[in-house]
Coordinates of C-alpha atoms in Angstrom, one line a residue:
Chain A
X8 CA -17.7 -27.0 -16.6
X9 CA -19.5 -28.5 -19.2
X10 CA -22.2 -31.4 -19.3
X11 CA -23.3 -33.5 -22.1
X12 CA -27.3 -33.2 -23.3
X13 CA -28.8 -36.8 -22.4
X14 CA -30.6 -36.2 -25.8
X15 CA -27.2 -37.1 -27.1
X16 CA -26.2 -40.9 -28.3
X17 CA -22.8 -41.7 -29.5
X18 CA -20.4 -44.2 -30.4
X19 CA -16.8 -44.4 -30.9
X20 CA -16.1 -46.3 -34.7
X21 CA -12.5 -46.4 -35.9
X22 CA -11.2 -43.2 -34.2
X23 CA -13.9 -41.3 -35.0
X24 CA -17.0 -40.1 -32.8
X25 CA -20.4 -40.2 -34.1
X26 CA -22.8 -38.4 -32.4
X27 CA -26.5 -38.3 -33.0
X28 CA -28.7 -35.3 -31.3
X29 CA -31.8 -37.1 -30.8
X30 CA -33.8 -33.8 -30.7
X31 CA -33.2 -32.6 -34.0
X32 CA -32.5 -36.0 -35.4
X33 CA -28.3 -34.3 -36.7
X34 CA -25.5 -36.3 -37.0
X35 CA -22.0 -35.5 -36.5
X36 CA -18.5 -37.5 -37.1
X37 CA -15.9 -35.8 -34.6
X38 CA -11.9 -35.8 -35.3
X39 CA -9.5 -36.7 -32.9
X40 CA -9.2 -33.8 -31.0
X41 CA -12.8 -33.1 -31.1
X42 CA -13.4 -37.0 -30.0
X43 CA -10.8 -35.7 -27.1
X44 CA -12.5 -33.0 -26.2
X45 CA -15.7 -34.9 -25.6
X46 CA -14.5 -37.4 -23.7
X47 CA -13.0 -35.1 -21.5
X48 CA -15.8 -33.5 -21.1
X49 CA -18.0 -36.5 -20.6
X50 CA -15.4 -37.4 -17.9
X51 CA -16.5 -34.1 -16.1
X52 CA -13.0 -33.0 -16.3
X53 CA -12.4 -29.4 -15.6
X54 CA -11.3 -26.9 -18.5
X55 CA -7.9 -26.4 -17.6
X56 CA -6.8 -29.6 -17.3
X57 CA -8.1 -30.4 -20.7
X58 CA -7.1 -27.8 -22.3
X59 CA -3.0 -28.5 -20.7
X60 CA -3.3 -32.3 -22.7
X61 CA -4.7 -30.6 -25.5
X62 CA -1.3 -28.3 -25.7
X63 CA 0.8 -31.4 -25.0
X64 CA -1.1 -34.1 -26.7
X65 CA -1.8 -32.1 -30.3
X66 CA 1.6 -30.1 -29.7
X67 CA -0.1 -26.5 -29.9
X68 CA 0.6 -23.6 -28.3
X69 CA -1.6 -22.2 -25.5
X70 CA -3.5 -19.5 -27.2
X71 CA -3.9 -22.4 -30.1
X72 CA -5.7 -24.6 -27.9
X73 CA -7.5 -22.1 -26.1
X74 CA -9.1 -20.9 -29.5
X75 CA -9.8 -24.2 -30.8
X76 CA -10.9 -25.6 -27.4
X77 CA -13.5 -22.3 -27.0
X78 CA -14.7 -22.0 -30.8
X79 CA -15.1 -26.4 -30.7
X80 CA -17.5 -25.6 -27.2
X81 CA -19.4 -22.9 -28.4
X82 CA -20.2 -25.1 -31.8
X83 CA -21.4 -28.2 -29.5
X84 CA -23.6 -25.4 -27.5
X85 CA -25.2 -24.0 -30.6
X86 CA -26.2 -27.3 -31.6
X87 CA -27.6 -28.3 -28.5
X88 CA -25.0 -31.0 -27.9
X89 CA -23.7 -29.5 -24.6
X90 CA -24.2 -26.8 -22.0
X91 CA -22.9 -25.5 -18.8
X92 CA -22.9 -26.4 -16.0
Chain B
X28 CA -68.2 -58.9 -35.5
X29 CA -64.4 -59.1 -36.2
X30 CA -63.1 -59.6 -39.5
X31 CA -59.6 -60.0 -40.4
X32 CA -57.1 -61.4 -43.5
X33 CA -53.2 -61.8 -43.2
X34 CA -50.8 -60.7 -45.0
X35 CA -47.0 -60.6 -45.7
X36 CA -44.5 -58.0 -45.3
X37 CA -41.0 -59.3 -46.0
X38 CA -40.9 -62.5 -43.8
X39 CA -43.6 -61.4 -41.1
X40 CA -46.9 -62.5 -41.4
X41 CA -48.7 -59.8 -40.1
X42 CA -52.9 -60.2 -38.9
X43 CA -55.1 -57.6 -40.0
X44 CA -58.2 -57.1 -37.9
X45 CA -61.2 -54.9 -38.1
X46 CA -64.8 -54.4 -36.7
X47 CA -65.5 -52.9 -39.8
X48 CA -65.7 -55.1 -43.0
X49 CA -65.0 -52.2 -45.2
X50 CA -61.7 -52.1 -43.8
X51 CA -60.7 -55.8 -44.8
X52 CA -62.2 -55.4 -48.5
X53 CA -59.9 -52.3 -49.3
X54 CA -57.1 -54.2 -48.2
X55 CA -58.2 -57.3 -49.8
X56 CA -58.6 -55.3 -52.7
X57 CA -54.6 -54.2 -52.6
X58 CA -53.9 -57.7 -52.3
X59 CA -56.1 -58.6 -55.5
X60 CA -53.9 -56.0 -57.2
X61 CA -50.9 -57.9 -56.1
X62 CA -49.8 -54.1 -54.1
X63 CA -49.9 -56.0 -50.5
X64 CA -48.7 -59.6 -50.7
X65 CA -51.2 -62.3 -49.4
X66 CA -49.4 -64.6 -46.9
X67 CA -48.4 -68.0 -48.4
X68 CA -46.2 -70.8 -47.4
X69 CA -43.0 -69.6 -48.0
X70 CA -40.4 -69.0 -45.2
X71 CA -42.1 -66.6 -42.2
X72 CA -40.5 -65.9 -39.6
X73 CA -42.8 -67.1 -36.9
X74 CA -41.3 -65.5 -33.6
X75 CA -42.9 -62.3 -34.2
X76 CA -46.5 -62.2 -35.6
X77 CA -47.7 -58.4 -35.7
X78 CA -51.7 -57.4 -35.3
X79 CA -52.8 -54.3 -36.4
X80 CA -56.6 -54.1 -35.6
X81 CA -58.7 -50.9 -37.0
X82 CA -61.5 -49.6 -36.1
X83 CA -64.5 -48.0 -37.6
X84 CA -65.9 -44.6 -36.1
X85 CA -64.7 -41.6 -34.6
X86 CA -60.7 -41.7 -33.0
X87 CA -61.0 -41.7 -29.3
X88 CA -60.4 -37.8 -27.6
X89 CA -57.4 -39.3 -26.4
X90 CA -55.6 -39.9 -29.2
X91 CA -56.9 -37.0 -31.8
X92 CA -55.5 -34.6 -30.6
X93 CA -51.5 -35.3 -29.6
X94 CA -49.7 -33.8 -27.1
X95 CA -47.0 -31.8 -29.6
X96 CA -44.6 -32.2 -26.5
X97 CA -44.4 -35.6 -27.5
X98 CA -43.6 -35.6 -30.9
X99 CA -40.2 -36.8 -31.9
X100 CA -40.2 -37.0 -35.7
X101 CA -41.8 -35.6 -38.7
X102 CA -41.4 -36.7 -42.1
X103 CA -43.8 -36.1 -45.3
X104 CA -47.4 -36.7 -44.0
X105 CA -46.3 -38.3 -41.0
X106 CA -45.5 -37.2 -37.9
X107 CA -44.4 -39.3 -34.8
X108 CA -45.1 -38.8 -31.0
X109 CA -43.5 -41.0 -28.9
X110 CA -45.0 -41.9 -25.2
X111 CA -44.4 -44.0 -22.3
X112 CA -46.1 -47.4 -23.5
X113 CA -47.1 -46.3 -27.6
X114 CA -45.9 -44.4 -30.3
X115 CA -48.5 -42.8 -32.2
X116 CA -48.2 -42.2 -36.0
X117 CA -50.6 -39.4 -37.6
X118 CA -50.9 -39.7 -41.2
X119 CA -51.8 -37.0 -43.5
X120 CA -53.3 -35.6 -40.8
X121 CA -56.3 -37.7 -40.6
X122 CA -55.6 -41.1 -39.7
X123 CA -53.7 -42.3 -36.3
X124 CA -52.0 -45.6 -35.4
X125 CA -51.7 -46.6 -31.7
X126 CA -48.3 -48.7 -31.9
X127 CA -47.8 -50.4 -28.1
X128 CA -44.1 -50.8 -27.2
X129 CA -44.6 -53.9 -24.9
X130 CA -46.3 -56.4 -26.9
X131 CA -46.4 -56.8 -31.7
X132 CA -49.8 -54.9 -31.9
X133 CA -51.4 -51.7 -33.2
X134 CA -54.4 -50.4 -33.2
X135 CA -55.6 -47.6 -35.4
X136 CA -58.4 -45.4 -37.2
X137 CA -58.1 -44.7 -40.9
X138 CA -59.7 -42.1 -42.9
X139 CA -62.0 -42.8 -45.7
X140 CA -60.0 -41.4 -47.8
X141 CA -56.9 -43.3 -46.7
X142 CA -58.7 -46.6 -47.6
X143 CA -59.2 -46.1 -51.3
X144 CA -55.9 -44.7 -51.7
X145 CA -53.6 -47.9 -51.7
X146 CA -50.1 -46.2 -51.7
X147 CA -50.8 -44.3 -48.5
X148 CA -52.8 -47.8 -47.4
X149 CA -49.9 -50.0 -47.5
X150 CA -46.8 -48.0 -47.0
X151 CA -48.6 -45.9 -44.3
X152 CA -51.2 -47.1 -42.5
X153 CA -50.0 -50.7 -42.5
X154 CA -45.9 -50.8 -43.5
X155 CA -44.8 -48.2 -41.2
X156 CA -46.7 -49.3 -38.1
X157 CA -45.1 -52.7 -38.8
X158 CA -41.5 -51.4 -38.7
X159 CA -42.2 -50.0 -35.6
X160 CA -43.1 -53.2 -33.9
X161 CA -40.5 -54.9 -35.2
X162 CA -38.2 -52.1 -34.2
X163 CA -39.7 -52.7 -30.8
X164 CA -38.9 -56.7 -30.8
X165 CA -35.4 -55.8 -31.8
X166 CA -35.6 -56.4 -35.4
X167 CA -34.3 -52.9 -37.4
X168 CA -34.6 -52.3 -41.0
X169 CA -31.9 -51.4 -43.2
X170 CA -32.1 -49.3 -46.2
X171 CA -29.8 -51.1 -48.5
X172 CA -29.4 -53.9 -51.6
X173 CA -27.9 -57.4 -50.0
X174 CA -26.1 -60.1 -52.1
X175 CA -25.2 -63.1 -50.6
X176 CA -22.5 -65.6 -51.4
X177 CA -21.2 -68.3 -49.3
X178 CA -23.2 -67.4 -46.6
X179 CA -21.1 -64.1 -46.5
X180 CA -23.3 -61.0 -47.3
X181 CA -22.8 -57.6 -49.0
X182 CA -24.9 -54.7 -48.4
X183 CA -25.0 -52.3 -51.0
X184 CA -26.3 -48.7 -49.3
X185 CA -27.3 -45.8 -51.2
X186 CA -29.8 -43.2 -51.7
X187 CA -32.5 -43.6 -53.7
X188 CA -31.6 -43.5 -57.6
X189 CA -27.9 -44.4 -56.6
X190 CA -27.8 -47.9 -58.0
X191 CA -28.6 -50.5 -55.5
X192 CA -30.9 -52.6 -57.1
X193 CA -29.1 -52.8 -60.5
X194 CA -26.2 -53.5 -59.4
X195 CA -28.0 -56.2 -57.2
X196 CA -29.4 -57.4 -59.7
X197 CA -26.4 -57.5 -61.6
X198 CA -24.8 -59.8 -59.2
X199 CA -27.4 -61.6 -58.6
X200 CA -26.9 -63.3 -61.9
X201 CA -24.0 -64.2 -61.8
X202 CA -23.0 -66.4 -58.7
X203 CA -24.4 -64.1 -55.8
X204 CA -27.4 -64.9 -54.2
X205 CA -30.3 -62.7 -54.5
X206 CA -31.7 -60.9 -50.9
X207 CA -33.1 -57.9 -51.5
X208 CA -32.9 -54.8 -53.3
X209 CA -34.2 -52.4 -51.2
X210 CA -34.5 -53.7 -47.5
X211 CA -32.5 -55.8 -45.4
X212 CA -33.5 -56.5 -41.6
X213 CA -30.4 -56.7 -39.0
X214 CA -30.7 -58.3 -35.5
X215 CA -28.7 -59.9 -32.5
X216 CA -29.3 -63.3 -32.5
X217 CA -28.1 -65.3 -29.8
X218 CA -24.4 -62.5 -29.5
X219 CA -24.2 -62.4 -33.1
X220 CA -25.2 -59.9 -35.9
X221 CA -27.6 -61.0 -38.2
X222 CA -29.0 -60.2 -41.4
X223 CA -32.1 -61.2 -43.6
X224 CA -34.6 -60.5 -45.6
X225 CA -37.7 -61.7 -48.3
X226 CA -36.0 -61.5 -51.4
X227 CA -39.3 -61.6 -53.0
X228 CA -39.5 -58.8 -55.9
X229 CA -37.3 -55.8 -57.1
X230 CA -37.6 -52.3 -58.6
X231 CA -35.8 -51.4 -61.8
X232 CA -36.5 -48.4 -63.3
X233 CA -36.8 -48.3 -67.2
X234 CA -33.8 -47.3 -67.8
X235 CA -32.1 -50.2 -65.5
X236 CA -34.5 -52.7 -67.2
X237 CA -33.2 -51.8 -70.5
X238 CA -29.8 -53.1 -69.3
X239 CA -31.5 -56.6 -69.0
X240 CA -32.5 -59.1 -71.6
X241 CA -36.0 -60.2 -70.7
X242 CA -37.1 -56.7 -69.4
X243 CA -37.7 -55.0 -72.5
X244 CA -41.5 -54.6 -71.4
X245 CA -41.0 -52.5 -68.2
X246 CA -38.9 -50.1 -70.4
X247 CA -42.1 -47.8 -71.4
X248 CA -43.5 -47.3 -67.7
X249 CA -43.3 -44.5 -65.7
X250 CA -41.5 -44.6 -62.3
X251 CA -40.1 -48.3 -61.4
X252 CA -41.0 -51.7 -62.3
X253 CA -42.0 -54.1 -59.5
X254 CA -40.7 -57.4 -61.1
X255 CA -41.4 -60.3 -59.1
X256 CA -38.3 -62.9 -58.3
X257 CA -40.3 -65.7 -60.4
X258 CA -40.1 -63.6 -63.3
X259 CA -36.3 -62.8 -63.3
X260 CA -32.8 -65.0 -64.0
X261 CA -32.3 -64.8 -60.6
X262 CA -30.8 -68.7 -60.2
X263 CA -30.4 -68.0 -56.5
X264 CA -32.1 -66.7 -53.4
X265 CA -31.0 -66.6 -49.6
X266 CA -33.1 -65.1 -47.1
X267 CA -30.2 -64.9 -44.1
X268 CA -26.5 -64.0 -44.1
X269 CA -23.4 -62.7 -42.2
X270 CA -22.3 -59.5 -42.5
X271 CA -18.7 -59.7 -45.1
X272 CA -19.5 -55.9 -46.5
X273 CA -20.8 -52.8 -46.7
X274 CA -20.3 -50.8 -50.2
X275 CA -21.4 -47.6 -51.1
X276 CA -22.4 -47.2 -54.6
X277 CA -21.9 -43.5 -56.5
X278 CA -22.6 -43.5 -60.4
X279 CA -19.7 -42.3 -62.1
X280 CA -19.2 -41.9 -65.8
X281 CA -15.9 -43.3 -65.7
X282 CA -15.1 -46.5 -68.0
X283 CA -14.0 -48.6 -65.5
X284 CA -15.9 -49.0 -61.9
X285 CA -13.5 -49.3 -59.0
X286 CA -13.8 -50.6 -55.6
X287 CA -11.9 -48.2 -53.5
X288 CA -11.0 -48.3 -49.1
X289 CA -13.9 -46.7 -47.4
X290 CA -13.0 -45.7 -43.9
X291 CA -15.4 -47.4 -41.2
X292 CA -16.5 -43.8 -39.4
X293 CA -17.9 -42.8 -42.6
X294 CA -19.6 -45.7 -43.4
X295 CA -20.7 -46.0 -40.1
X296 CA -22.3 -42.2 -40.3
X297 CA -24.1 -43.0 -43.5
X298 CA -25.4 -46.4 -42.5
X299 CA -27.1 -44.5 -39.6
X300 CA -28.3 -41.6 -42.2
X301 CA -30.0 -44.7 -44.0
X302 CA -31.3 -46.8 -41.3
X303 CA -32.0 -44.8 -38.3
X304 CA -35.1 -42.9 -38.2
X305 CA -35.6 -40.7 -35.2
X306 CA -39.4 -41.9 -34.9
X307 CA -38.9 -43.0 -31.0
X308 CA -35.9 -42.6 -29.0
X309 CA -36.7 -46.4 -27.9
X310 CA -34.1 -48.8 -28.9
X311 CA -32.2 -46.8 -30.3
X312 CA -28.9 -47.9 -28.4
X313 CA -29.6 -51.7 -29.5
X314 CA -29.8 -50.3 -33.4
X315 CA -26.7 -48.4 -32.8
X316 CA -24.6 -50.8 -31.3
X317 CA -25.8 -53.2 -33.9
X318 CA -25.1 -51.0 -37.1
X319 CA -21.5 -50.4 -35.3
X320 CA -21.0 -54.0 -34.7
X321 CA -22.1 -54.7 -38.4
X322 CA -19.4 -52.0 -39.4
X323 CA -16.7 -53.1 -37.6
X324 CA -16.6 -56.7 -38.7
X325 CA -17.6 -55.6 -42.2
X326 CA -14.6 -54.8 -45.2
X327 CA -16.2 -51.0 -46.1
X328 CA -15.2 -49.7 -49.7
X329 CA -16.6 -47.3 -52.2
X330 CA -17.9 -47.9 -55.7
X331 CA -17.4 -45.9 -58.4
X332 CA -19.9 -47.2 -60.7
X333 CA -18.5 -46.8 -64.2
X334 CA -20.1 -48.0 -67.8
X335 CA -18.2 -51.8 -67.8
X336 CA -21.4 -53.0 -66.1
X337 CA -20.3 -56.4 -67.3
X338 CA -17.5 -56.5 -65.2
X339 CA -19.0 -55.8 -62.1
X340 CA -19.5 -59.3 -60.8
X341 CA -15.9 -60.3 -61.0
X342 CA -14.8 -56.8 -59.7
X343 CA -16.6 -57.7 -56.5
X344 CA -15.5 -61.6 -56.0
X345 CA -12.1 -60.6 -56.7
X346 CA -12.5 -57.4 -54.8
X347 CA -14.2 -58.3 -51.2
X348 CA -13.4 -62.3 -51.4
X349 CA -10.5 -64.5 -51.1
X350 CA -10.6 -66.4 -54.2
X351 CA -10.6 -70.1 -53.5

C-alpha cells in the first residue's frame, strides 16, 4: 500500500493531473494512466486490484502493467510524491 | 514619533510607517525619482489597505535568527520561512520583514545599506512583502500581459523576454484596452473569477521601442524603458475584466504569426510555473483552484510570434472573438 505525501497539492484540468510537491516547489502533469494510478492510490486501493483495471482498462498484458505500474511508483517515491505504507 | 507617507502599488494604496525619519526620506526619495509611485486619486482599491511599519535599531532575537525548519522558499537574496501567524522574508541577508497572516500588515527592519539602494528598496523590502498580504486577503498576482476588449480579457503569459508587453502594446493600439504588461491580479469575487490590474506604465526594451513611432528616445538605453501610460497612444485603459483567454507567446522567425489550440493541462501547468510561488504553503488551494477555474473557462492557444507584427491585432479579434 501506498500513501500520498500531504506536501502534495493537485488538480485534475482536462484529463490531465497536475501535481505540485510543495517541498521542493516541482511540478508535474500526469497522463491518463499515471492520473489512474494516483487516484487509485489516493482511494487507498490495494495494488492488485489496481494493477487488474490497469490490464483491463489500458488493454496490457500482466507483466506490462506490472512494469509500468512498479517503475511509475518508484518515480513518485524518488520524488517524494508518495511512500509506503 | 511616527512618521509615515503612502504610496501606490498597482491599485493598493499601501501606508508606510516608521519611528525612524530616515526611513520615510529614502522612500520619499524613490518616489521623487518617480521609482515608487506616490498615491493619487486615481482608482484604489479601498478593501485592502496594507501597512508596513519599520523600525530603526537592532532586529529583535526572535526574528534574526530563523528557525531553517521553517523555511519554505528561496529565491535570489531572498529566502522565505513560513510560520504559524507570519511569514518572514530575509533579504540579502540583512534585512527581515514580519508579514502577519491574519490581518494587511508588516513590520520590518532594513539594513542601511538596503535604504540607499532603491531597486532592492522597492521590489524587496516593500513590493514583495505587499504581495504577500494580498496573497493573504485572497488577491494572487499573475505574471502575465492583459488586454481587454469588451469586457472580455486576454492574458498574454510568458517568460521574461518572450514578448508580452510588445505584443500588448501592440494591441493595445488598436481596439484592445490597455491592463498591464507585466502583472495582472486574479480573485473570487462574490463565485466568480476576476481579473484586474493598474494599467499605469510599461516596459519596452529598446529594441521593442524601435517598433514604435514616438519611442525613438528609449531606443539608446540599457535594459527596458519604463514609459508611463500618459506618454503612449494607448486610447484605452480598463482596470477589471473577465477571463476570455490565455495565450502563450514564443518568438518565432516565421513570416506569418499563428494562433494555434493549446491544450488546457499545459496551460494550466505553465500558468502555475508563472504565478505560483512556493513562499507559504497558505492559500495555496484558493490560488489553485482559481488559476484552474480561470483555465477552464478560458479559450487557451499558442502564439507563434512571426515578423507581420502589423497583423497581429486582427489575428487575435478574428482569432479568440466572434466577430460581430
Amino acid at each position: 500500500m501506498f500513501k500520498i505525501s500531504d506536501k502534495v497539492v493537485f488538480r485534475k484540468v482536462e484529463n490531465k493531473i497536475v501535481l505540485i510537491n510543495l517541498e521542493n516547489g516541482y511540478y508535474y502533469s500526469l497522463n491518463k494512466m499515471g492520473g489512474f494510478i494516483f487516484n487509485s492510490i489516493r482511494d487507498g486501493r490495494h495494488t492488485s486490484n489496481i494493477l487488474n483495471d490497469i490490464k483491463r482498462d489500458f488493454d496490457v498484458s500482466e507483466s506490462k502493467a506490472e512494469d509500468d505500474f512498479n517503475s511509475f511508483i518508484e518515480e513518485l517515491k524518488e520524488e517524494a510524491i508518495l511512500y509506503s505504507v | 514619533m511616527q512618521f509615515h507617507t503612502d504610496i501606490r502599488i498597482n491599485r493598493f494604496s499601501v501606508r508606510v510607517e516608521s519611528d525612524d525619519e530616515r526611513i520615510i526620506k529614502s522612500l520619499s526619495k524613490w518616489i521623487d525619482y518617480g521609482i515608487l509611485k506616490v498615491h493619487r486619486d486615481k482608482v484604489i482599491d479601498k478593501r485592502i489597505f496594507p501597512k508596513i511599519r519599520f523600525h530603526s535599531g537592532s532586529i529583535p532575537e526572535e526574528l534574526a535568527e530563523p528557525d531553517s525548519a521553517h523555511l519554505t522558499a528561496s529565491f535570489e537574496d531572498i529566502d522565505f520561512y513560513s510560520y504559524e501567524d507570519y511569514t518572514l522574508l530575509v533579504i540579502g541577508g540583512s534585512s527581515i520583514i514580519k508579514v502577519e497572516k491574519e490581518s494587511p500588515s508588516a513590520t520590518g527592519y532594513v539594513s542601511r545599506l538596503h535604504l540607499e539602494s532603491p531597486w532592492i528598496l522597492c521590489h524587496r523590502i516593500v513590493y514583495l512583502p505587499v504581495l504577500e498580504i494580498l496573497r493573504n486577503e485572497g488577491v494572487y498576482y499573475i505574471h502575465a500581459g492583459c488586454v481587454t476588449k469588451g469586457g472580455k480579457s486576454v492574458l498574454l503569459c510568458g517568460g521574461s523576454g518572450g514578448g508580452k508587453s510588445t505584443l500588448t502594446y501592440a494591441l493595445s493600439l488598436s481596439g484592445f484596452s490597455y491592463m498591464s504588461d507585466d502583472a495582472v491580479f486574479i480573485e473570487n469575487n462574490g463565485g466568480s473569477i476576476e481579473l484586474f490590474s493598474f494599467p499605469e506604465r510599461l516596459k519596452l526594451s529598446a529594441r521593442s521601442c524601435s517598433f514604435f513611432p514616438g519611442f525613438e528616445k528609449y531606443t539608446d538605453i540599457a535594459g527596458k524603458a519604463e514609459i508611463p501610460v500618459e506618454e503612449t497612444e494607448i486610447e484605452s485603459i480598463a482596470v477589471r475584466g473577465n477571463p476570455h483567454a490565455l495565450v502563450f507567446p514564443e518568438i518565432s522567425n516565421a513570416p506569418e504569426s499563428r494562433l494555434l489550440d493549446f491544450s488546457k493541462d499545459e496551460a494550466f501547468l505553465r500558468l502555475i510555473r508563472q504565478s505560483i510561488s512556493l513562499t507559504c504553503n497558505d492559500g495555496i488551494e484558493e490560488h489553485l483552484d482559481l488559476l484552474k477555474g480561470l483555465t477552464e473557462k478560458s479559450l487557451c492557444r499558442r502564439l507563434e510570434f512571426g515578423r507581420d507584427f502589423s497583423r497581429l491585432p486582427g489575428l487575435f479579434s478574428d482569432g479568440l472573438f466572434e466577430r460581430s
